[in-house]
């Protein structure tokens, strides 16, 4: 169920960080089995899967967003999902389990264990170019986030994410670290490197917990499976001090 799980005690409470994989859920092939995406025809299974993940983390529910591939940041103070589409959420409320869902884009989880300000980011090509990572960190800092730690989760790697040369030129003009080549020598983007650079520029301490979605059978990949791909997730929650 979880590919990564981290517990960080701090002054504000205990921060739990988790990334899911595709195992331990109820969805049937090709979405087997822990698909958290849930298009209309499979939302019952996705809800059952989300409930399993929430139970695994000891929370009531996951707070998901309707992701828009832009750079909107929603500040949430309850477990209810944001009304408007967005690509990042920030909270400082106990037991609100922020959840970003992906299948190749970069899931980023953010936490300051002392102020208790948390964030998640859906960092796709458009969001990275538009600066969604920096916008999220600015929002966290405005709410008291100081020593922000970041976890970069699994995504399609810079050796696999082939794009047209023009697209590589456009994205790497905005974020030079995104420039990459596939292992077979064609233009590519390294969104993980781009996000890491943006996090470091925003003075975050970065932990890379990523694998390549396209190469790993344990993860969902839209590039590999298209419409037959599920979604996995990055999650962060602050629990009260014990
Ligand atoms: Zn790869």
Short mmCIF file of C-alpha atoms and ligand atoms in Angstrom, two decimals:
data_model
loop_
_atom_site.label_atom_id
_atom_site.label_comp_id
_atom_site.label_asym_id
_atom_site.label_seq_id
_atom_site.Cartn_x
_atom_site.Cartn_y
_atom_site.Cartn_z
CA UNK A 1 0.00 0.00 0.00
CA UNK A 2 2.71 2.47 0.95
CA UNK A 3 5.95 2.81 -1.03
CA UNK A 4 7.22 5.43 1.44
CA UNK A 5 6.16 6.27 4.95
CA UNK A 6 7.85 8.85 7.19
CA UNK A 7 6.95 10.02 10.71
CA UNK A 8 8.35 13.36 11.89
CA UNK A 9 7.66 14.61 15.41
CA UNK A 10 7.94 18.35 15.93
CA UNK A 11 6.70 21.19 18.14
CA UNK A 12 3.32 21.34 16.38
CA UNK A 13 2.64 17.61 16.59
CA UNK A 14 3.52 14.57 14.51
CA UNK A 15 3.71 14.87 10.74
CA UNK A 16 3.05 11.72 8.74
CA UNK A 17 4.15 11.56 5.11
CA UNK A 18 3.13 8.71 2.82
CA UNK A 19 3.26 7.74 -0.83
CA UNK A 20 1.08 4.91 -2.07
CA UNK A 21 1.83 2.28 -4.71
CA UNK A 22 -0.66 0.19 -6.70
CA UNK A 23 -0.99 -2.68 -4.24
CA UNK A 24 -3.49 -3.45 -1.48
CA UNK A 25 -6.72 -2.09 -3.00
CA UNK A 26 -9.95 -3.45 -4.44
CA UNK A 27 -9.85 -2.24 -8.07
CA UNK A 28 -9.90 -4.85 -10.82
CA UNK A 29 -7.47 -4.92 -13.77
CA UNK A 30 -6.26 -2.81 -15.44
CA UNK A 31 -6.65 -0.51 -12.41
CA UNK A 32 -5.42 -3.11 -9.95
CA UNK A 33 -5.52 -2.57 -7.32
CA UNK A 34 -5.06 0.61 -5.26
CA UNK A 35 -6.36 3.11 -7.82
CA UNK A 36 -7.15 6.43 -6.14
CA UNK A 37 -8.15 8.19 -9.37
CA UNK A 38 -11.75 7.20 -9.73
CA UNK A 39 -13.26 8.31 -13.02
CA UNK A 40 -17.04 8.09 -12.87
CA UNK A 41 -17.20 4.43 -13.90
CA UNK A 42 -14.95 3.30 -11.09
CA UNK A 43 -15.47 5.81 -8.31
CA UNK A 44 -16.90 3.24 -5.86
CA UNK A 45 -13.67 1.27 -6.02
CA UNK A 46 -11.55 4.42 -5.72
CA UNK A 47 -13.54 5.46 -2.65
CA UNK A 48 -13.04 2.05 -1.05
CA UNK A 49 -9.33 2.36 -1.80
CA UNK A 50 -9.15 5.87 -0.34
CA UNK A 51 -10.88 4.59 2.81
CA UNK A 52 -8.26 1.85 3.13
CA UNK A 53 -5.42 4.38 2.80
CA UNK A 54 -7.09 6.72 5.31
CA UNK A 55 -7.45 3.85 7.79
CA UNK A 56 -3.80 2.93 7.21
CA UNK A 57 -2.85 6.47 8.20
CA UNK A 58 -5.28 6.69 11.10
CA UNK A 59 -7.36 9.51 9.61
CA UNK A 60 -11.04 9.80 8.75
CA UNK A 61 -10.65 10.63 5.07
CA UNK A 62 -8.28 11.96 2.43
CA UNK A 63 -8.68 15.54 1.20
CA UNK A 64 -8.28 15.43 -2.57
CA UNK A 65 -8.32 18.21 -5.14
CA UNK A 66 -9.72 18.50 -8.64
CA UNK A 67 -6.35 18.98 -10.32
CA UNK A 68 -6.18 21.53 -13.10
CA UNK A 69 -2.56 21.55 -14.39
CA UNK A 70 -2.08 25.19 -13.45
CA UNK A 71 -0.68 26.91 -10.41
CA UNK A 72 -3.64 27.57 -8.14
CA UNK A 73 -3.06 26.98 -4.41
CA UNK A 74 -6.01 26.28 -2.11
CA UNK A 75 -5.77 26.86 1.64
CA UNK A 76 -7.97 24.34 3.46
CA UNK A 77 -8.93 24.24 7.12
CA UNK A 78 -11.18 21.19 7.17
CA UNK A 79 -11.20 17.77 5.50
CA UNK A 80 -13.67 18.98 2.86
CA UNK A 81 -12.11 19.20 -0.62
CA UNK A 82 -11.51 22.66 -2.12
CA UNK A 83 -14.43 23.83 -4.26
CA UNK A 84 -12.40 25.15 -7.18
CA UNK A 85 -9.88 23.19 -9.28
CA UNK A 86 -6.28 23.69 -8.08
CA UNK A 87 -2.87 22.03 -8.15
CA UNK A 88 -1.74 22.55 -4.60
CA UNK A 89 -3.22 22.63 -1.11
CA UNK A 90 -1.92 24.09 2.14
CA UNK A 91 -3.23 23.52 5.65
CA UNK A 92 -2.24 24.05 9.28
CA UNK A 93 -5.18 22.09 10.69
CA UNK A 94 -4.79 18.84 12.63
CA UNK A 95 -5.97 15.61 10.99
CA UNK A 96 -6.51 17.14 7.53
CA UNK A 97 -4.84 14.58 5.24
CA UNK A 98 -3.84 16.48 2.11
CA UNK A 99 -3.65 14.15 -0.90
CA UNK A 100 -2.17 14.70 -4.39
CA UNK A 101 -2.94 12.06 -7.03
CA UNK A 102 -0.66 11.32 -9.97
CA UNK A 103 0.38 8.89 -12.67
CA UNK A 104 3.62 10.40 -14.12
CA UNK A 105 3.43 14.02 -12.88
CA UNK A 106 5.55 14.82 -9.82
CA UNK A 107 3.82 14.52 -6.43
CA UNK A 108 5.41 16.85 -3.86
CA UNK A 109 4.71 16.71 -0.13
CA UNK A 110 5.76 19.62 2.12
CA UNK A 111 5.87 20.04 5.88
CA UNK A 112 7.26 22.30 8.58
CA UNK A 113 7.06 20.11 11.68
CA UNK A 114 7.50 23.04 14.05
CA UNK A 115 4.88 25.46 12.72
CA UNK A 116 2.66 22.59 11.57
CA UNK A 117 2.10 24.08 8.10
CA UNK A 118 1.70 21.40 5.42
CA UNK A 119 1.35 21.31 1.65
CA UNK A 120 0.98 19.04 -1.36
CA UNK A 121 1.66 19.89 -5.01
CA UNK A 122 0.67 18.31 -8.31
CA UNK A 123 3.70 19.30 -10.39
CA UNK A 124 3.09 18.50 -14.02
CA UNK A 125 4.75 20.10 -17.02
CA UNK A 126 2.42 23.11 -17.04
CA UNK A 127 2.54 23.63 -13.29
CA UNK A 128 6.32 23.39 -13.17
CA UNK A 129 6.60 25.95 -15.96
CA UNK A 130 4.08 28.24 -14.28
CA UNK A 131 5.79 28.03 -10.87
CA UNK A 132 3.28 26.06 -8.80
CA UNK A 133 5.98 24.84 -6.41
CA UNK A 134 7.15 28.35 -5.49
CA UNK A 135 3.55 29.58 -5.20
CA UNK A 136 2.80 26.80 -2.71
CA UNK A 137 5.87 27.52 -0.60
CA UNK A 138 5.05 31.24 -0.59
CA UNK A 139 1.59 30.35 0.71
CA UNK A 140 3.10 28.15 3.43
CA UNK A 141 5.55 30.85 4.49
CA UNK A 142 2.73 33.41 4.69
CA UNK A 143 1.12 31.07 7.23
CA UNK A 144 4.22 30.63 9.37
CA UNK A 145 6.11 27.90 7.51
CA UNK A 146 9.85 28.40 8.02
CA UNK A 147 11.92 25.22 7.95
CA UNK A 148 10.07 23.45 5.17
CA UNK A 149 11.02 19.89 4.29
CA UNK A 150 9.99 18.47 0.91
CA UNK A 151 9.55 14.93 -0.35
CA UNK A 152 9.60 14.37 -4.13
CA UNK A 153 7.62 11.27 -5.06
CA UNK A 154 7.62 8.95 -8.05
CA UNK A 155 7.11 10.33 -11.54
CA UNK A 156 8.17 9.57 -15.11
CA UNK A 157 11.94 10.05 -15.11
CA UNK A 158 14.08 12.30 -17.29
CA UNK A 159 15.31 9.31 -19.27
CA UNK A 160 11.76 8.22 -20.20
CA UNK A 161 9.73 11.44 -20.56
CA UNK A 162 10.09 12.04 -24.30
CA UNK A 163 8.66 15.31 -25.63
CA UNK A 164 8.93 17.30 -28.88
CA UNK A 165 12.08 19.46 -29.11
CA UNK A 166 9.96 22.62 -29.10
CA UNK A 167 8.30 21.64 -25.82
CA UNK A 168 11.64 20.87 -24.21
CA UNK A 169 12.88 24.29 -25.32
CA UNK A 170 9.83 26.06 -23.87
CA UNK A 171 9.94 24.33 -20.49
CA UNK A 172 13.70 24.51 -20.05
CA UNK A 173 13.62 28.22 -20.93
CA UNK A 174 11.53 28.66 -17.76
CA UNK A 175 13.35 26.00 -15.68
CA UNK A 176 16.73 25.02 -17.12
CA UNK A 177 17.00 21.97 -14.85
CA UNK A 178 14.13 20.38 -16.80
CA UNK A 179 16.31 19.89 -19.90
CA UNK A 180 16.90 16.20 -20.53
CA UNK A 181 17.38 13.48 -23.13
CA UNK A 182 15.78 10.05 -23.23
CA UNK A 183 17.98 6.99 -22.79
CA UNK A 184 17.55 6.54 -26.56
CA UNK A 185 18.83 10.06 -27.29
CA UNK A 186 15.72 12.13 -28.09
CA UNK A 187 14.46 15.34 -26.41
CA UNK A 188 13.01 14.83 -22.94
CA UNK A 189 12.04 16.65 -19.76
CA UNK A 190 13.23 15.88 -16.25
CA UNK A 191 10.43 17.29 -14.14
CA UNK A 192 11.89 15.76 -10.97
CA UNK A 193 15.12 17.70 -11.44
CA UNK A 194 13.14 20.85 -12.22
CA UNK A 195 10.99 20.51 -9.10
CA UNK A 196 14.01 19.76 -6.93
CA UNK A 197 15.72 22.88 -8.23
CA UNK A 198 12.64 24.98 -7.53
CA UNK A 199 12.40 23.57 -4.01
CA UNK A 200 16.05 24.31 -3.32
CA UNK A 201 15.65 27.84 -4.66
CA UNK A 202 12.81 28.22 -2.17
CA UNK A 203 15.18 27.09 0.64
CA UNK A 204 13.54 23.70 1.26
CA UNK A 205 15.38 20.58 2.40
CA UNK A 206 14.59 17.95 -0.25
CA UNK A 207 14.25 14.18 0.15
CA UNK A 208 13.99 12.31 -3.14
CA UNK A 209 11.84 9.22 -2.56
CA UNK A 210 11.03 8.75 -6.23
CA UNK A 211 11.15 5.89 -8.66
CA UNK A 212 10.19 6.01 -12.34
CA UNK A 213 6.48 5.40 -12.86
CA UNK A 214 6.92 4.25 -16.45
CA UNK A 215 9.58 1.71 -15.49
CA UNK A 216 8.05 0.41 -12.26
CA UNK A 217 5.31 -2.25 -12.37
CA UNK A 218 4.41 -1.23 -8.80
CA UNK A 219 3.20 2.23 -9.86
CA UNK A 220 0.61 3.66 -12.22
CA UNK A 221 1.84 5.40 -15.39
CA UNK A 222 -0.31 7.31 -17.84
CA UNK A 223 2.53 7.28 -20.39
CA UNK A 224 2.65 3.49 -20.23
CA UNK A 225 -1.03 2.63 -19.87
CA UNK A 226 -2.97 5.69 -21.08
CA UNK A 227 -6.65 5.61 -20.16
CA UNK A 228 -6.04 2.23 -18.52
CA UNK A 229 -3.88 3.83 -15.84
CA UNK A 230 -4.95 4.34 -12.24
CA UNK A 231 -3.57 6.98 -9.89
CA UNK A 232 -1.39 6.72 -6.80
CA UNK A 233 -0.91 9.43 -4.19
CA UNK A 234 1.29 11.51 -1.94
CA UNK A 235 -0.28 12.35 1.42
CA UNK A 236 0.64 14.46 4.45
CA UNK A 237 -1.17 14.92 7.75
CA UNK A 238 -0.42 16.62 11.09
CA UNK A 239 -1.57 14.80 14.20
CA UNK A 240 -1.82 16.47 17.59
CA UNK A 241 1.05 15.98 20.04
CA UNK A 242 0.55 12.85 22.12
ZN1 LIG B 1 12.19 6.16 -16.47
#
